PDB file of C-alpha atoms in Angstrom:
ATOM      1  CA  UNK A 235     -57.347  11.628 -11.327  1.00  0.00           C
ATOM      2  CA  UNK A 236     -54.463  12.070 -13.803  1.00  0.00           C
ATOM      3  CA  UNK A 237     -52.647  14.268 -11.370  1.00  0.00           C
ATOM      4  CA  UNK A 238     -52.879  11.555  -8.627  1.00  0.00           C
ATOM      5  CA  UNK A 239     -51.567   8.985 -11.089  1.00  0.00           C
ATOM      6  CA  UNK A 240     -48.562  11.039 -11.905  1.00  0.00           C
ATOM      7  CA  UNK A 241     -47.999  11.735  -8.223  1.00  0.00           C
ATOM      8  CA  UNK A 242     -48.203   7.926  -7.711  1.00  0.00           C
ATOM      9  CA  UNK A 243     -45.694   7.164 -10.467  1.00  0.00           C
ATOM     10  CA  UNK A 244     -43.297   9.970  -9.018  1.00  0.00           C
ATOM     11  CA  UNK A 245     -43.403   8.281  -5.579  1.00  0.00           C
ATOM     12  CA  UNK A 246     -42.651   4.897  -7.189  1.00  0.00           C
ATOM     13  CA  UNK A 247     -39.772   6.345  -9.142  1.00  0.00           C
ATOM     14  CA  UNK A 248     -38.463   8.143  -5.922  1.00  0.00           C
ATOM     15  CA  UNK A 249     -38.741   4.972  -3.830  1.00  0.00           C
ATOM     16  CA  UNK A 250     -36.927   2.935  -6.670  1.00  0.00           C
ATOM     17  CA  UNK A 251     -34.192   5.584  -6.819  1.00  0.00           C
ATOM     18  CA  UNK A 252     -33.612   5.676  -2.997  1.00  0.00           C
ATOM     19  CA  UNK A 253     -33.582   1.873  -3.041  1.00  0.00           C
ATOM     20  CA  UNK A 254     -30.921   1.688  -5.795  1.00  0.00           C
ATOM     21  CA  UNK A 255     -28.858   4.283  -3.853  1.00  0.00           C
ATOM     22  CA  UNK A 256     -29.215   2.307  -0.684  1.00  0.00           C
ATOM     23  CA  UNK A 257     -28.296  -0.992  -2.376  1.00  0.00           C
ATOM     24  CA  UNK A 258     -25.116   0.566  -4.088  1.00  0.00           C
ATOM     25  CA  UNK A 259     -22.354  -1.078  -2.125  1.00  0.00           C
ATOM     26  CA  UNK A 260     -18.734  -1.124  -3.073  1.00  0.00           C
ATOM     27  CA  UNK A 261     -16.328  -3.871  -1.849  1.00  0.00           C
ATOM     28  CA  UNK A 262     -12.790  -3.361  -0.467  1.00  0.00           C
ATOM     29  CA  UNK A 263     -10.655  -5.684   1.780  1.00  0.00           C
ATOM     30  CA  UNK A 264     -11.839  -5.777   5.356  1.00  0.00           C
ATOM     31  CA  UNK A 265      -8.403  -6.029   6.787  1.00  0.00           C
ATOM     32  CA  UNK A 266      -4.935  -4.678   5.859  1.00  0.00           C
ATOM     33  CA  UNK A 267      -3.396  -5.545   2.580  1.00  0.00           C
ATOM     34  CA  UNK A 268       0.364  -6.195   2.574  1.00  0.00           C
ATOM     35  CA  UNK A 269       2.647  -5.528  -0.321  1.00  0.00           C
ATOM     36  CA  UNK A 270       6.078  -6.770  -1.006  1.00  0.00           C
ATOM     37  CA  UNK A 271       8.806  -4.145  -1.415  1.00  0.00           C
ATOM     38  CA  UNK A 272       9.829  -3.597  -5.015  1.00  0.00           C
ATOM     39  CA  UNK A 273       6.939  -5.587  -6.400  1.00  0.00           C
ATOM     40  CA  UNK A 274       3.570  -4.699  -7.875  1.00  0.00           C
ATOM     41  CA  UNK A 275       0.541  -4.456  -5.496  1.00  0.00           C
ATOM     42  CA  UNK A 276      -3.103  -4.555  -6.479  1.00  0.00           C
ATOM     43  CA  UNK A 277      -5.520  -2.522  -4.275  1.00  0.00           C
ATOM     44  CA  UNK A 278      -8.952  -4.247  -4.689  1.00  0.00           C
ATOM     45  CA  UNK A 279     -12.137  -2.208  -5.146  1.00  0.00           C
ATOM     46  CA  UNK A 280     -15.353  -3.328  -6.932  1.00  0.00           C
ATOM     47  CA  UNK A 281     -18.696  -1.667  -7.428  1.00  0.00           C
ATOM     48  CA  UNK A 282     -22.143  -2.957  -8.578  1.00  0.00           C
ATOM     49  CA  UNK A 283     -23.043  -2.188 -12.179  1.00  0.00           C
ATOM     50  CA  UNK A 284     -26.456  -2.023 -14.016  1.00  0.00           C
ATOM     51  CA  UNK A 285     -26.531  -0.114 -17.239  1.00  0.00           C
ATOM     52  CA  UNK A 286     -22.873   1.120 -16.945  1.00  0.00           C
ATOM     53  CA  UNK A 287     -21.880   4.215 -18.663  1.00  0.00           C
ATOM     54  CA  UNK A 288     -18.145   5.103 -18.833  1.00  0.00           C
ATOM     55  CA  UNK A 289     -18.844   8.957 -19.200  1.00  0.00           C
ATOM     56  CA  UNK A 290     -20.834   9.009 -15.971  1.00  0.00           C
ATOM     57  CA  UNK A 291     -18.421   7.043 -13.802  1.00  0.00           C
ATOM     58  CA  UNK A 292     -15.891   8.634 -11.491  1.00  0.00           C
ATOM     59  CA  UNK A 293     -13.258   6.714  -9.617  1.00  0.00           C
ATOM     60  CA  UNK A 294     -10.902   8.397  -7.147  1.00  0.00           C
ATOM     61  CA  UNK A 295      -8.176   6.761  -5.165  1.00  0.00           C
ATOM     62  CA  UNK A 296      -6.673   8.752  -2.271  1.00  0.00           C
ATOM     63  CA  UNK A 297      -4.179   8.238   0.523  1.00  0.00           C
ATOM     64  CA  UNK A 298      -5.120  10.667   3.127  1.00  0.00           C
ATOM     65  CA  UNK A 299      -5.427  14.018   1.344  1.00  0.00           C
ATOM     66  CA  UNK A 300      -3.156  12.952  -1.413  1.00  0.00           C
ATOM     67  CA  UNK A 301      -4.734  11.988  -4.747  1.00  0.00           C
ATOM     68  CA  UNK A 302      -3.243   8.689  -5.899  1.00  0.00           C
ATOM     69  CA  UNK A 303      -5.310   8.391  -9.097  1.00  0.00           C
ATOM     70  CA  UNK A 304      -8.497   9.741 -10.558  1.00  0.00           C
ATOM     71  CA  UNK A 305     -10.591   8.717 -13.495  1.00  0.00           C
ATOM     72  CA  UNK A 306     -13.443  10.527 -15.370  1.00  0.00           C
ATOM     73  CA  UNK A 307     -13.901   9.306 -18.737  1.00  0.00           C
ATOM     74  CA  UNK A 308     -10.212   9.063 -18.824  1.00  0.00           C
ATOM     75  CA  UNK A 309      -7.206   9.211 -16.393  1.00  0.00           C
ATOM     76  CA  UNK A 310      -6.843  12.727 -14.765  1.00  0.00           C
ATOM     77  CA  UNK A 311      -3.173  12.618 -14.274  1.00  0.00           C
ATOM     78  CA  UNK A 312      -2.877  16.425 -13.558  1.00  0.00           C
ATOM     79  CA  UNK A 313      -4.401  15.870 -10.208  1.00  0.00           C
ATOM     80  CA  UNK A 314      -2.135  12.882  -9.274  1.00  0.00           C
ATOM     81  CA  UNK A 315       0.434  13.267  -6.479  1.00  0.00           C
ATOM     82  CA  UNK A 316       3.967  13.143  -8.089  1.00  0.00           C
ATOM     83  CA  UNK A 317       5.003  10.414  -5.751  1.00  0.00           C
ATOM     84  CA  UNK A 318       2.863   7.931  -7.789  1.00  0.00           C
ATOM     85  CA  UNK A 319       3.770   9.161 -11.175  1.00  0.00           C
ATOM     86  CA  UNK A 320       4.131   6.321 -13.782  1.00  0.00           C
ATOM     87  CA  UNK A 321       3.437   3.632 -11.198  1.00  0.00           C
ATOM     88  CA  UNK A 322      -0.330   3.634 -11.240  1.00  0.00           C
ATOM     89  CA  UNK A 323      -2.916   2.077 -13.573  1.00  0.00           C
ATOM     90  CA  UNK A 324      -6.624   0.950 -13.494  1.00  0.00           C
ATOM     91  CA  UNK A 325      -8.097  -2.068 -15.199  1.00  0.00           C
ATOM     92  CA  UNK A 326     -10.032  -0.064 -17.869  1.00  0.00           C
ATOM     93  CA  UNK A 327     -11.117  -3.167 -19.834  1.00  0.00           C
ATOM     94  CA  UNK A 328     -12.671  -4.608 -16.702  1.00  0.00           C
ATOM     95  CA  UNK A 329     -14.339  -1.407 -15.533  1.00  0.00           C
ATOM     96  CA  UNK A 330     -17.666  -2.282 -17.190  1.00  0.00           C
ATOM     97  CA  UNK A 331     -17.911  -5.423 -14.901  1.00  0.00           C
ATOM     98  CA  UNK A 332     -17.339  -3.152 -11.786  1.00  0.00           C
ATOM     99  CA  UNK A 333     -13.679  -3.455 -11.278  1.00  0.00           C
ATOM    100  CA  UNK A 334     -12.132  -0.188 -10.003  1.00  0.00           C
ATOM    101  CA  UNK A 335      -9.064  -1.837  -8.596  1.00  0.00           C
ATOM    102  CA  UNK A 336      -5.775  -0.050  -8.635  1.00  0.00           C
ATOM    103  CA  UNK A 337      -2.425  -1.401  -9.611  1.00  0.00           C
ATOM    104  CA  UNK A 338       0.607   0.038  -7.895  1.00  0.00           C
ATOM    105  CA  UNK A 339       4.005  -0.800  -9.306  1.00  0.00           C
ATOM    106  CA  UNK A 340       7.372  -0.910  -7.568  1.00  0.00           C
ATOM    107  CA  UNK A 341       6.049  -0.299  -4.053  1.00  0.00           C
ATOM    108  CA  UNK A 342       8.136   1.395  -1.360  1.00  0.00           C
ATOM    109  CA  UNK A 343       7.897   1.714   2.321  1.00  0.00           C
ATOM    110  CA  UNK A 344       6.559   5.218   1.675  1.00  0.00           C
ATOM    111  CA  UNK A 345       3.523   3.762   0.036  1.00  0.00           C
ATOM    112  CA  UNK A 346       2.084   2.381   3.270  1.00  0.00           C
ATOM    113  CA  UNK A 347      -0.961   4.039   4.758  1.00  0.00           C
ATOM    114  CA  UNK A 348      -4.716   4.208   4.553  1.00  0.00           C
ATOM    115  CA  UNK A 349      -6.164   4.237   1.095  1.00  0.00           C
ATOM    116  CA  UNK A 350      -9.773   5.261   0.096  1.00  0.00           C
ATOM    117  CA  UNK A 351     -11.657   4.138  -2.933  1.00  0.00           C
ATOM    118  CA  UNK A 352     -14.513   6.434  -4.070  1.00  0.00           C
ATOM    119  CA  UNK A 353     -17.003   5.506  -6.720  1.00  0.00           C
ATOM    120  CA  UNK A 354     -19.686   7.719  -8.323  1.00  0.00           C
ATOM    121  CA  UNK A 355     -22.103   6.235 -10.931  1.00  0.00           C
ATOM    122  CA  UNK A 356     -25.456   6.877 -12.218  1.00  0.00           C
ATOM    123  CA  UNK A 357     -26.912   4.292  -9.697  1.00  0.00           C
ATOM    124  CA  UNK A 358     -25.136   5.446  -6.586  1.00  0.00           C
ATOM    125  CA  UNK A 359     -21.940   6.468  -4.857  1.00  0.00           C
ATOM    126  CA  UNK A 360     -19.897   5.347  -1.951  1.00  0.00           C
ATOM    127  CA  UNK A 361     -16.333   5.415  -0.600  1.00  0.00           C
ATOM    128  CA  UNK A 362     -14.475   2.950   1.684  1.00  0.00           C
ATOM    129  CA  UNK A 363     -11.072   2.745   3.138  1.00  0.00           C
ATOM    130  CA  UNK A 364      -8.603   0.113   4.099  1.00  0.00           C
ATOM    131  CA  UNK A 365      -4.916  -0.002   5.249  1.00  0.00           C
ATOM    132  CA  UNK A 366      -1.849  -0.899   3.171  1.00  0.00           C
ATOM    133  CA  UNK A 367       1.219  -2.282   4.781  1.00  0.00           C
ATOM    134  CA  UNK A 368       4.611  -2.769   2.971  1.00  0.00           C
ATOM    135  CA  UNK A 369       7.078  -5.480   4.030  1.00  0.00           C
ATOM    136  CA  UNK A 370      10.263  -6.846   2.530  1.00  0.00           C
ATOM    137  CA  UNK A 371      11.918 -10.255   2.436  1.00  0.00           C
ATOM    138  CA  UNK A 372      15.130 -10.753   4.471  1.00  0.00           C
ATOM    139  CA  UNK A 373      18.079 -12.199   2.566  1.00  0.00           C
ATOM    140  CA  UNK A 374      19.648 -15.578   3.277  1.00  0.00           C
ATOM    141  CA  UNK A 375      21.564 -15.378   6.547  1.00  0.00           C
ATOM    142  CA  UNK A 376      25.320 -15.379   6.475  1.00  0.00           C
ATOM    143  CA  UNK A 377      27.479 -16.869   9.092  1.00  0.00           C
ATOM    144  CA  UNK A 378      30.822 -15.525  10.305  1.00  0.00           C
ATOM    145  CA  UNK A 379      32.902 -16.753  13.322  1.00  0.00           C
ATOM    146  CA  UNK A 380      36.001 -15.600  15.040  1.00  0.00           C
ATOM    147  CA  UNK A 381      38.214 -17.025  17.677  1.00  0.00           C
ATOM    148  CA  UNK A 382      38.246 -15.365  21.082  1.00  0.00           C
ATOM    149  CA  UNK A 383      40.933 -15.770  23.795  1.00  0.00           C
ATOM    150  CA  UNK A 384      38.318 -17.483  25.924  1.00  0.00           C
ATOM    151  CA  UNK A 385      35.952 -19.055  23.375  1.00  0.00           C
ATOM    152  CA  UNK A 386      34.182 -18.389  19.947  1.00  0.00           C
ATOM    153  CA  UNK A 387      32.112 -15.586  18.522  1.00  0.00           C
ATOM    154  CA  UNK A 388      29.344 -16.573  16.077  1.00  0.00           C
ATOM    155  CA  UNK A 389      27.728 -13.750  14.038  1.00  0.00           C
ATOM    156  CA  UNK A 390      24.680 -14.062  11.725  1.00  0.00           C
ATOM    157  CA  UNK A 391      23.693 -11.312   9.315  1.00  0.00           C
ATOM    158  CA  UNK A 392      20.649 -10.737   7.106  1.00  0.00           C
ATOM    159  CA  UNK A 393      19.702  -7.556   5.166  1.00  0.00           C
ATOM    160  CA  UNK A 394      17.088  -5.911   3.008  1.00  0.00           C
ATOM    161  CA  UNK A 395      14.113  -6.805   5.157  1.00  0.00           C
ATOM    162  CA  UNK A 396      11.117  -5.079   6.774  1.00  0.00           C
ATOM    163  CA  UNK A 397       9.784  -4.714   9.429  1.00  0.00           C
ATOM    164  CA  UNK A 398      11.883  -5.781  12.254  1.00  0.00           C
ATOM    165  CA  UNK A 399      11.926  -9.660  12.503  1.00  0.00           C
ATOM    166  CA  UNK A 400      11.598 -11.850  15.521  1.00  0.00           C
ATOM    167  CA  UNK A 401      14.845 -13.790  16.175  1.00  0.00           C
ATOM    168  CA  UNK A 402      15.381 -16.898  18.162  1.00  0.00           C
ATOM    169  CA  UNK A 403      18.365 -19.009  19.030  1.00  0.00           C
ATOM    170  CA  UNK A 404      18.317 -22.595  20.118  1.00  0.00           C
ATOM    171  CA  UNK A 405      20.952 -24.944  21.474  1.00  0.00           C
ATOM    172  CA  UNK A 406      19.924 -28.635  21.379  1.00  0.00           C
ATOM    173  CA  UNK A 407      16.248 -27.272  21.321  1.00  0.00           C
ATOM    174  CA  UNK A 408      16.784 -25.166  24.523  1.00  0.00           C
ATOM    175  CA  UNK A 409      16.177 -21.420  23.999  1.00  0.00           C
ATOM    176  CA  UNK A 410      19.284 -19.359  24.570  1.00  0.00           C
ATOM    177  CA  UNK A 411      18.014 -16.174  22.855  1.00  0.00           C
ATOM    178  CA  UNK A 412      18.662 -14.233  26.157  1.00  0.00           C
ATOM    179  CA  UNK A 413      22.310 -15.056  25.742  1.00  0.00           C
ATOM    180  CA  UNK A 414      22.673 -13.440  22.354  1.00  0.00           C
ATOM    181  CA  UNK A 415      22.844  -9.710  21.197  1.00  0.00           C
ATOM    182  CA  UNK A 416      20.950  -8.257  18.180  1.00  0.00           C
ATOM    183  CA  UNK A 417      21.543  -5.090  16.429  1.00  0.00           C
ATOM    184  CA  UNK A 418      19.307  -3.458  13.711  1.00  0.00           C
ATOM    185  CA  UNK A 419      20.713  -0.856  11.194  1.00  0.00           C
ATOM    186  CA  UNK A 420      18.356   0.889   8.912  1.00  0.00           C
ATOM    187  CA  UNK A 421      19.429   1.829   5.446  1.00  0.00           C
ATOM    188  CA  UNK A 422      19.064   5.691   5.002  1.00  0.00           C
ATOM    189  CA  UNK A 423      17.874   5.502   1.447  1.00  0.00           C
ATOM    190  CA  UNK A 424      15.462   2.539   1.387  1.00  0.00           C
ATOM    191  CA  UNK A 425      14.537   2.398   5.071  1.00  0.00           C
ATOM    192  CA  UNK A 426      15.122  -1.391   4.977  1.00  0.00           C
ATOM    193  CA  UNK A 427      16.719  -3.191   7.926  1.00  0.00           C
ATOM    194  CA  UNK A 428      20.052  -4.964   8.158  1.00  0.00           C
ATOM    195  CA  UNK A 429      20.046  -7.464  11.029  1.00  0.00           C
ATOM    196  CA  UNK A 430      23.200  -8.525  13.118  1.00  0.00           C
ATOM    197  CA  UNK A 431      22.839 -11.191  15.754  1.00  0.00           C
ATOM    198  CA  UNK A 432      25.671 -12.814  17.530  1.00  0.00           C
ATOM    199  CA  UNK A 433      26.579 -15.027  20.513  1.00  0.00           C
ATOM    200  CA  UNK A 434      29.795 -15.694  22.515  1.00  0.00           C
ATOM    201  CA  UNK A 435      30.518 -19.261  23.417  1.00  0.00           C
ATOM    202  CA  UNK A 436      33.154 -19.590  26.220  1.00  0.00           C
ATOM    203  CA  UNK A 437      33.256 -23.364  25.909  1.00  0.00           C
ATOM    204  CA  UNK A 438      32.783 -25.137  22.557  1.00  0.00           C
ATOM    205  CA  UNK A 439      31.525 -28.704  22.615  1.00  0.00           C
ATOM    206  CA  UNK A 440      29.967 -30.996  19.993  1.00  0.00           C
ATOM    207  CA  UNK A 441      26.450 -29.472  19.803  1.00  0.00           C
ATOM    208  CA  UNK A 442      23.888 -27.987  17.486  1.00  0.00           C
ATOM    209  CA  UNK A 443      22.852 -24.423  17.284  1.00  0.00           C
ATOM    210  CA  UNK A 444      19.672 -23.174  15.501  1.00  0.00           C
ATOM    211  CA  UNK A 445      19.055 -19.640  14.183  1.00  0.00           C
ATOM    212  CA  UNK A 446      15.484 -18.625  13.407  1.00  0.00           C
ATOM    213  CA  UNK A 447      14.161 -15.551  11.733  1.00  0.00           C
ATOM    214  CA  UNK A 448      10.499 -14.876  11.340  1.00  0.00           C
ATOM    215  CA  UNK A 449       9.088 -12.011   9.196  1.00  0.00           C
ATOM    216  CA  UNK A 450       5.305 -12.232  10.175  1.00  0.00           C
ATOM    217  CA  UNK A 451       3.763  -9.868   7.563  1.00  0.00           C
ATOM    218  CA  UNK A 452       5.158 -11.874   4.636  1.00  0.00           C
ATOM    219  CA  UNK A 453       5.063 -15.325   6.321  1.00  0.00           C
ATOM    220  CA  UNK A 454       8.760 -15.588   5.922  1.00  0.00           C
ATOM    221  CA  UNK A 455      10.355 -18.211   8.169  1.00  0.00           C
ATOM    222  CA  UNK A 456      14.084 -18.849   8.001  1.00  0.00           C
ATOM    223  CA  UNK A 457      15.538 -21.743  10.108  1.00  0.00           C
ATOM    224  CA  UNK A 458      19.219 -22.549   9.835  1.00  0.00           C
ATOM    225  CA  UNK A 459      21.197 -25.214  11.633  1.00  0.00           C
ATOM    226  CA  UNK A 460      24.714 -24.678  12.773  1.00  0.00           C
ATOM    227  CA  UNK A 461      26.879 -27.675  13.861  1.00  0.00           C
ATOM    228  CA  UNK A 462      29.728 -27.193  16.290  1.00  0.00           C
ATOM    229  CA  UNK A 463      32.605 -29.585  16.584  1.00  0.00           C
ATOM    230  CA  UNK A 464      35.094 -29.357  19.441  1.00  0.00           C
ATOM    231  CA  UNK A 465      38.811 -30.391  18.910  1.00  0.00           C
ATOM    232  CA  UNK A 466      39.049 -31.315  22.651  1.00  0.00           C
ATOM    233  CA  UNK A 467      37.936 -34.775  21.928  1.00  0.00           C
ATOM    234  CA  UNK A 468      40.308 -35.082  19.023  1.00  0.00           C
ATOM    235  CA  UNK A 469      43.272 -33.836  21.103  1.00  0.00           C
ATOM    236  CA  UNK A 470      42.408 -36.454  23.770  1.00  0.00           C
ATOM    237  CA  UNK A 471      42.300 -39.080  20.963  1.00  0.00           C
ATOM    238  CA  UNK A 472      45.670 -37.857  19.734  1.00  0.00           C
ATOM    239  CA  UNK A 473      47.148 -38.103  23.233  1.00  0.00           C
ATOM    240  CA  UNK A 474      45.850 -41.495  23.666  1.00  0.00           C
ATOM    241  CA  UNK A 475      47.330 -42.440  20.225  1.00  0.00           C
ATOM    242  CA  UNK A 476      50.605 -41.088  21.265  1.00  0.00           C
ATOM    243  CA  UNK A 477      50.608 -42.951  24.595  1.00  0.00           C
ATOM    244  CA  UNK A 478      49.754 -46.150  22.567  1.00  0.00           C
ATOM    245  CA  UNK A 479      52.755 -45.436  20.450  1.00  0.00           C
ATOM    246  CA  UNK A 480      54.839 -45.113  23.693  1.00  0.00           C
ATOM    247  CA  UNK A 481      53.647 -48.505  24.783  1.00  0.00           C
ATOM    248  CA  UNK A 482      54.963 -49.886  21.536  1.00  0.00           C
ATOM    249  CA  UNK A 483      58.184 -47.968  21.350  1.00  0.00           C
ATOM    250  CA  UNK A 484      59.502 -48.922  24.933  1.00  0.00           C
ATOM    251  CA  UNK A 485      59.788 -52.710  24.160  1.00  0.00           C
ATOM    252  CA  UNK A 486      61.651 -51.880  20.928  1.00  0.00           C
ATOM    253  CA  UNK A 487      64.152 -49.693  22.796  1.00  0.00           C
ATOM    254  CA  UNK A 488      64.591 -52.361  25.492  1.00  0.00           C
ATOM    255  CA  UNK A 489      65.313 -55.063  22.796  1.00  0.00           C
ATOM    256  CA  UNK A 490      67.915 -52.863  21.119  1.00  0.00           C
ATOM    257  CA  UNK A 491      69.602 -52.348  24.475  1.00  0.00           C
ATOM    258  CA  UNK A 492      69.563 -56.050  25.224  1.00  0.00           C
ATOM    259  CA  UNK A 493      70.908 -56.808  21.586  1.00  0.00           C
ATOM    260  CA  UNK A 494      73.600 -54.065  22.199  1.00  0.00           C
ATOM    261  CA  UNK A 495      74.742 -55.646  25.421  1.00  0.00           C
ATOM    262  CA  UNK A 496      74.657 -59.088  23.860  1.00  0.00           C
ATOM    263  CA  UNK A 497      76.925 -57.832  21.065  1.00  0.00           C
ATOM    264  CA  UNK A 498      79.438 -56.259  23.489  1.00  0.00           C
ATOM    265  CA  UNK A 499      79.382 -59.524  25.382  1.00  0.00           C
ATOM    266  CA  UNK A 500      80.222 -61.578  22.275  1.00  0.00           C
ATOM    267  CA  UNK A 501      83.035 -59.188  21.157  1.00  0.00           C
ATOM    268  CA  UNK A 502      84.571 -59.292  24.637  1.00  0.00           C
ATOM    269  CA  UNK A 503      84.234 -63.101  24.711  1.00  0.00           C
ATOM    270  CA  UNK A 504      86.006 -63.429  21.303  1.00  0.00           C
ATOM    271  CA  UNK A 505      88.817 -61.157  22.613  1.00  0.00           C
ATOM    272  CA  UNK A 506      89.345 -63.268  25.657  1.00  0.00           C
ATOM    273  CA  UNK A 507      89.475 -66.421  23.405  1.00  0.00           C
ATOM    274  CA  UNK A 508      92.195 -64.811  21.262  1.00  0.00           C
ATOM    275  CA  UNK A 509      94.217 -63.788  24.301  1.00  0.00           C
ATOM    276  CA  UNK A 510      94.024 -67.393  25.576  1.00  0.00           C
ATOM    277  CA  UNK A 511      95.343 -68.635  22.339  1.00  0.00           C
ATOM    278  CA  UNK A 512      98.825 -67.084  23.194  1.00  0.00           C
ATOM    279  CA  UNK A 513      98.907 -63.824  21.229  1.00  0.00           C
ATOM    280  CA  UNK A 514      98.638 -60.600  22.960  1.00  0.00           C
ATOM    281  CA  UNK A 515      96.328 -58.197  21.269  1.00  0.00           C
ATOM    282  CA  UNK A 516      99.011 -55.708  20.456  1.00  0.00           C
ATOM    283  CA  UNK A 517     101.236 -58.488  18.918  1.00  0.00           C
ATOM    284  CA  UNK A 518      98.346 -59.865  17.141  1.00  0.00           C
ATOM    285  CA  UNK A 519      97.485 -56.641  15.571  1.00  0.00           C
ATOM    286  CA  UNK A 520     101.292 -55.994  14.600  1.00  0.00           C
ATOM    287  CA  UNK A 521     101.437 -59.405  13.071  1.00  0.00           C
ATOM    288  CA  UNK A 522      98.240 -58.813  10.982  1.00  0.00           C
ATOM    289  CA  UNK A 523      99.634 -55.385   9.862  1.00  0.00           C
ATOM    290  CA  UNK A 524     103.034 -56.868   8.925  1.00  0.00           C
ATOM    291  CA  UNK A 525     101.460 -59.634   6.891  1.00  0.00           C
ATOM    292  CA  UNK A 526      99.244 -57.226   5.123  1.00  0.00           C
ATOM    293  CA  UNK A 527     102.250 -55.019   4.245  1.00  0.00           C
ATOM    294  CA  UNK A 528     104.140 -57.983   2.926  1.00  0.00           C
ATOM    295  CA  UNK A 529     101.200 -59.132   0.727  1.00  0.00           C
ATOM    296  CA  UNK A 530     100.962 -55.617  -0.737  1.00  0.00           C
ATOM    297  CA  UNK A 531     104.606 -55.514  -1.622  1.00  0.00           C
ATOM    298  CA  UNK A 532     104.395 -58.956  -3.261  1.00  0.00           C
ATOM    299  CA  UNK A 533     101.518 -57.679  -5.336  1.00  0.00           C
ATOM    300  CA  UNK A 534     103.381 -54.599  -6.468  1.00  0.00           C
ATOM    301  CA  UNK A 535     106.392 -56.776  -7.530  1.00  0.00           C
TER     302      UNK A 535
END
């Protein structure tokens, strides 16, 4: 009877132990986690706790076969891949509540991959994996333009981003992306992209261009307006202004001509009147000169 009771207790304990192991479930993200280049990234992982014991808890983080970090009573740094040196930490103070998340500082593009969180405790063990993607924000676009023999070249540049962005050009809300050219150049040290996108305009008119850059992993959306103004309208206005000036100048010239002719007519009329008074022009001039000379002599005396 006693033996049967012990066997019954053993079966109950065994069933309870199996039930605990079956219910042990760690939690990690279901989808990819995206980190921002150069920033800190937290890789979430939690586990159920009952009567938690630090000395009997093992936490191992891996990326493929590389050991990112391991913990057993303390951090086991001798097993860590050197790529992660001095960039990894656990939330030790929160471990008693089931937090086995990993903090990765100063993330780089090389940190992308599939990470596995493995937990071993007195009530069960399990491991789960999820993917980590790294992205980088593109800088504020810069606009450059240069004059061509047959038009204008517009160049927009943006650098330091990842992955390859989606670019779009609009003119007055009409898509003209197929008329543009785009070139990506990757930095050999960081792996980040520099974007060069340009368009050649053979005829510049008053219009609005729109440049759009979309970096989906980080939800970055840049939209910039470029206003184009043509001097053709201005030249036409200047020509019209000059023509208007011509219309004003012509009457003035005609008036001066008429006044000149009138002046000549008056001079000639006076000369004719003088001639009719009995003194020829030459004698009149001689008499005037003689009188002037006599007057000067008188003044000298």
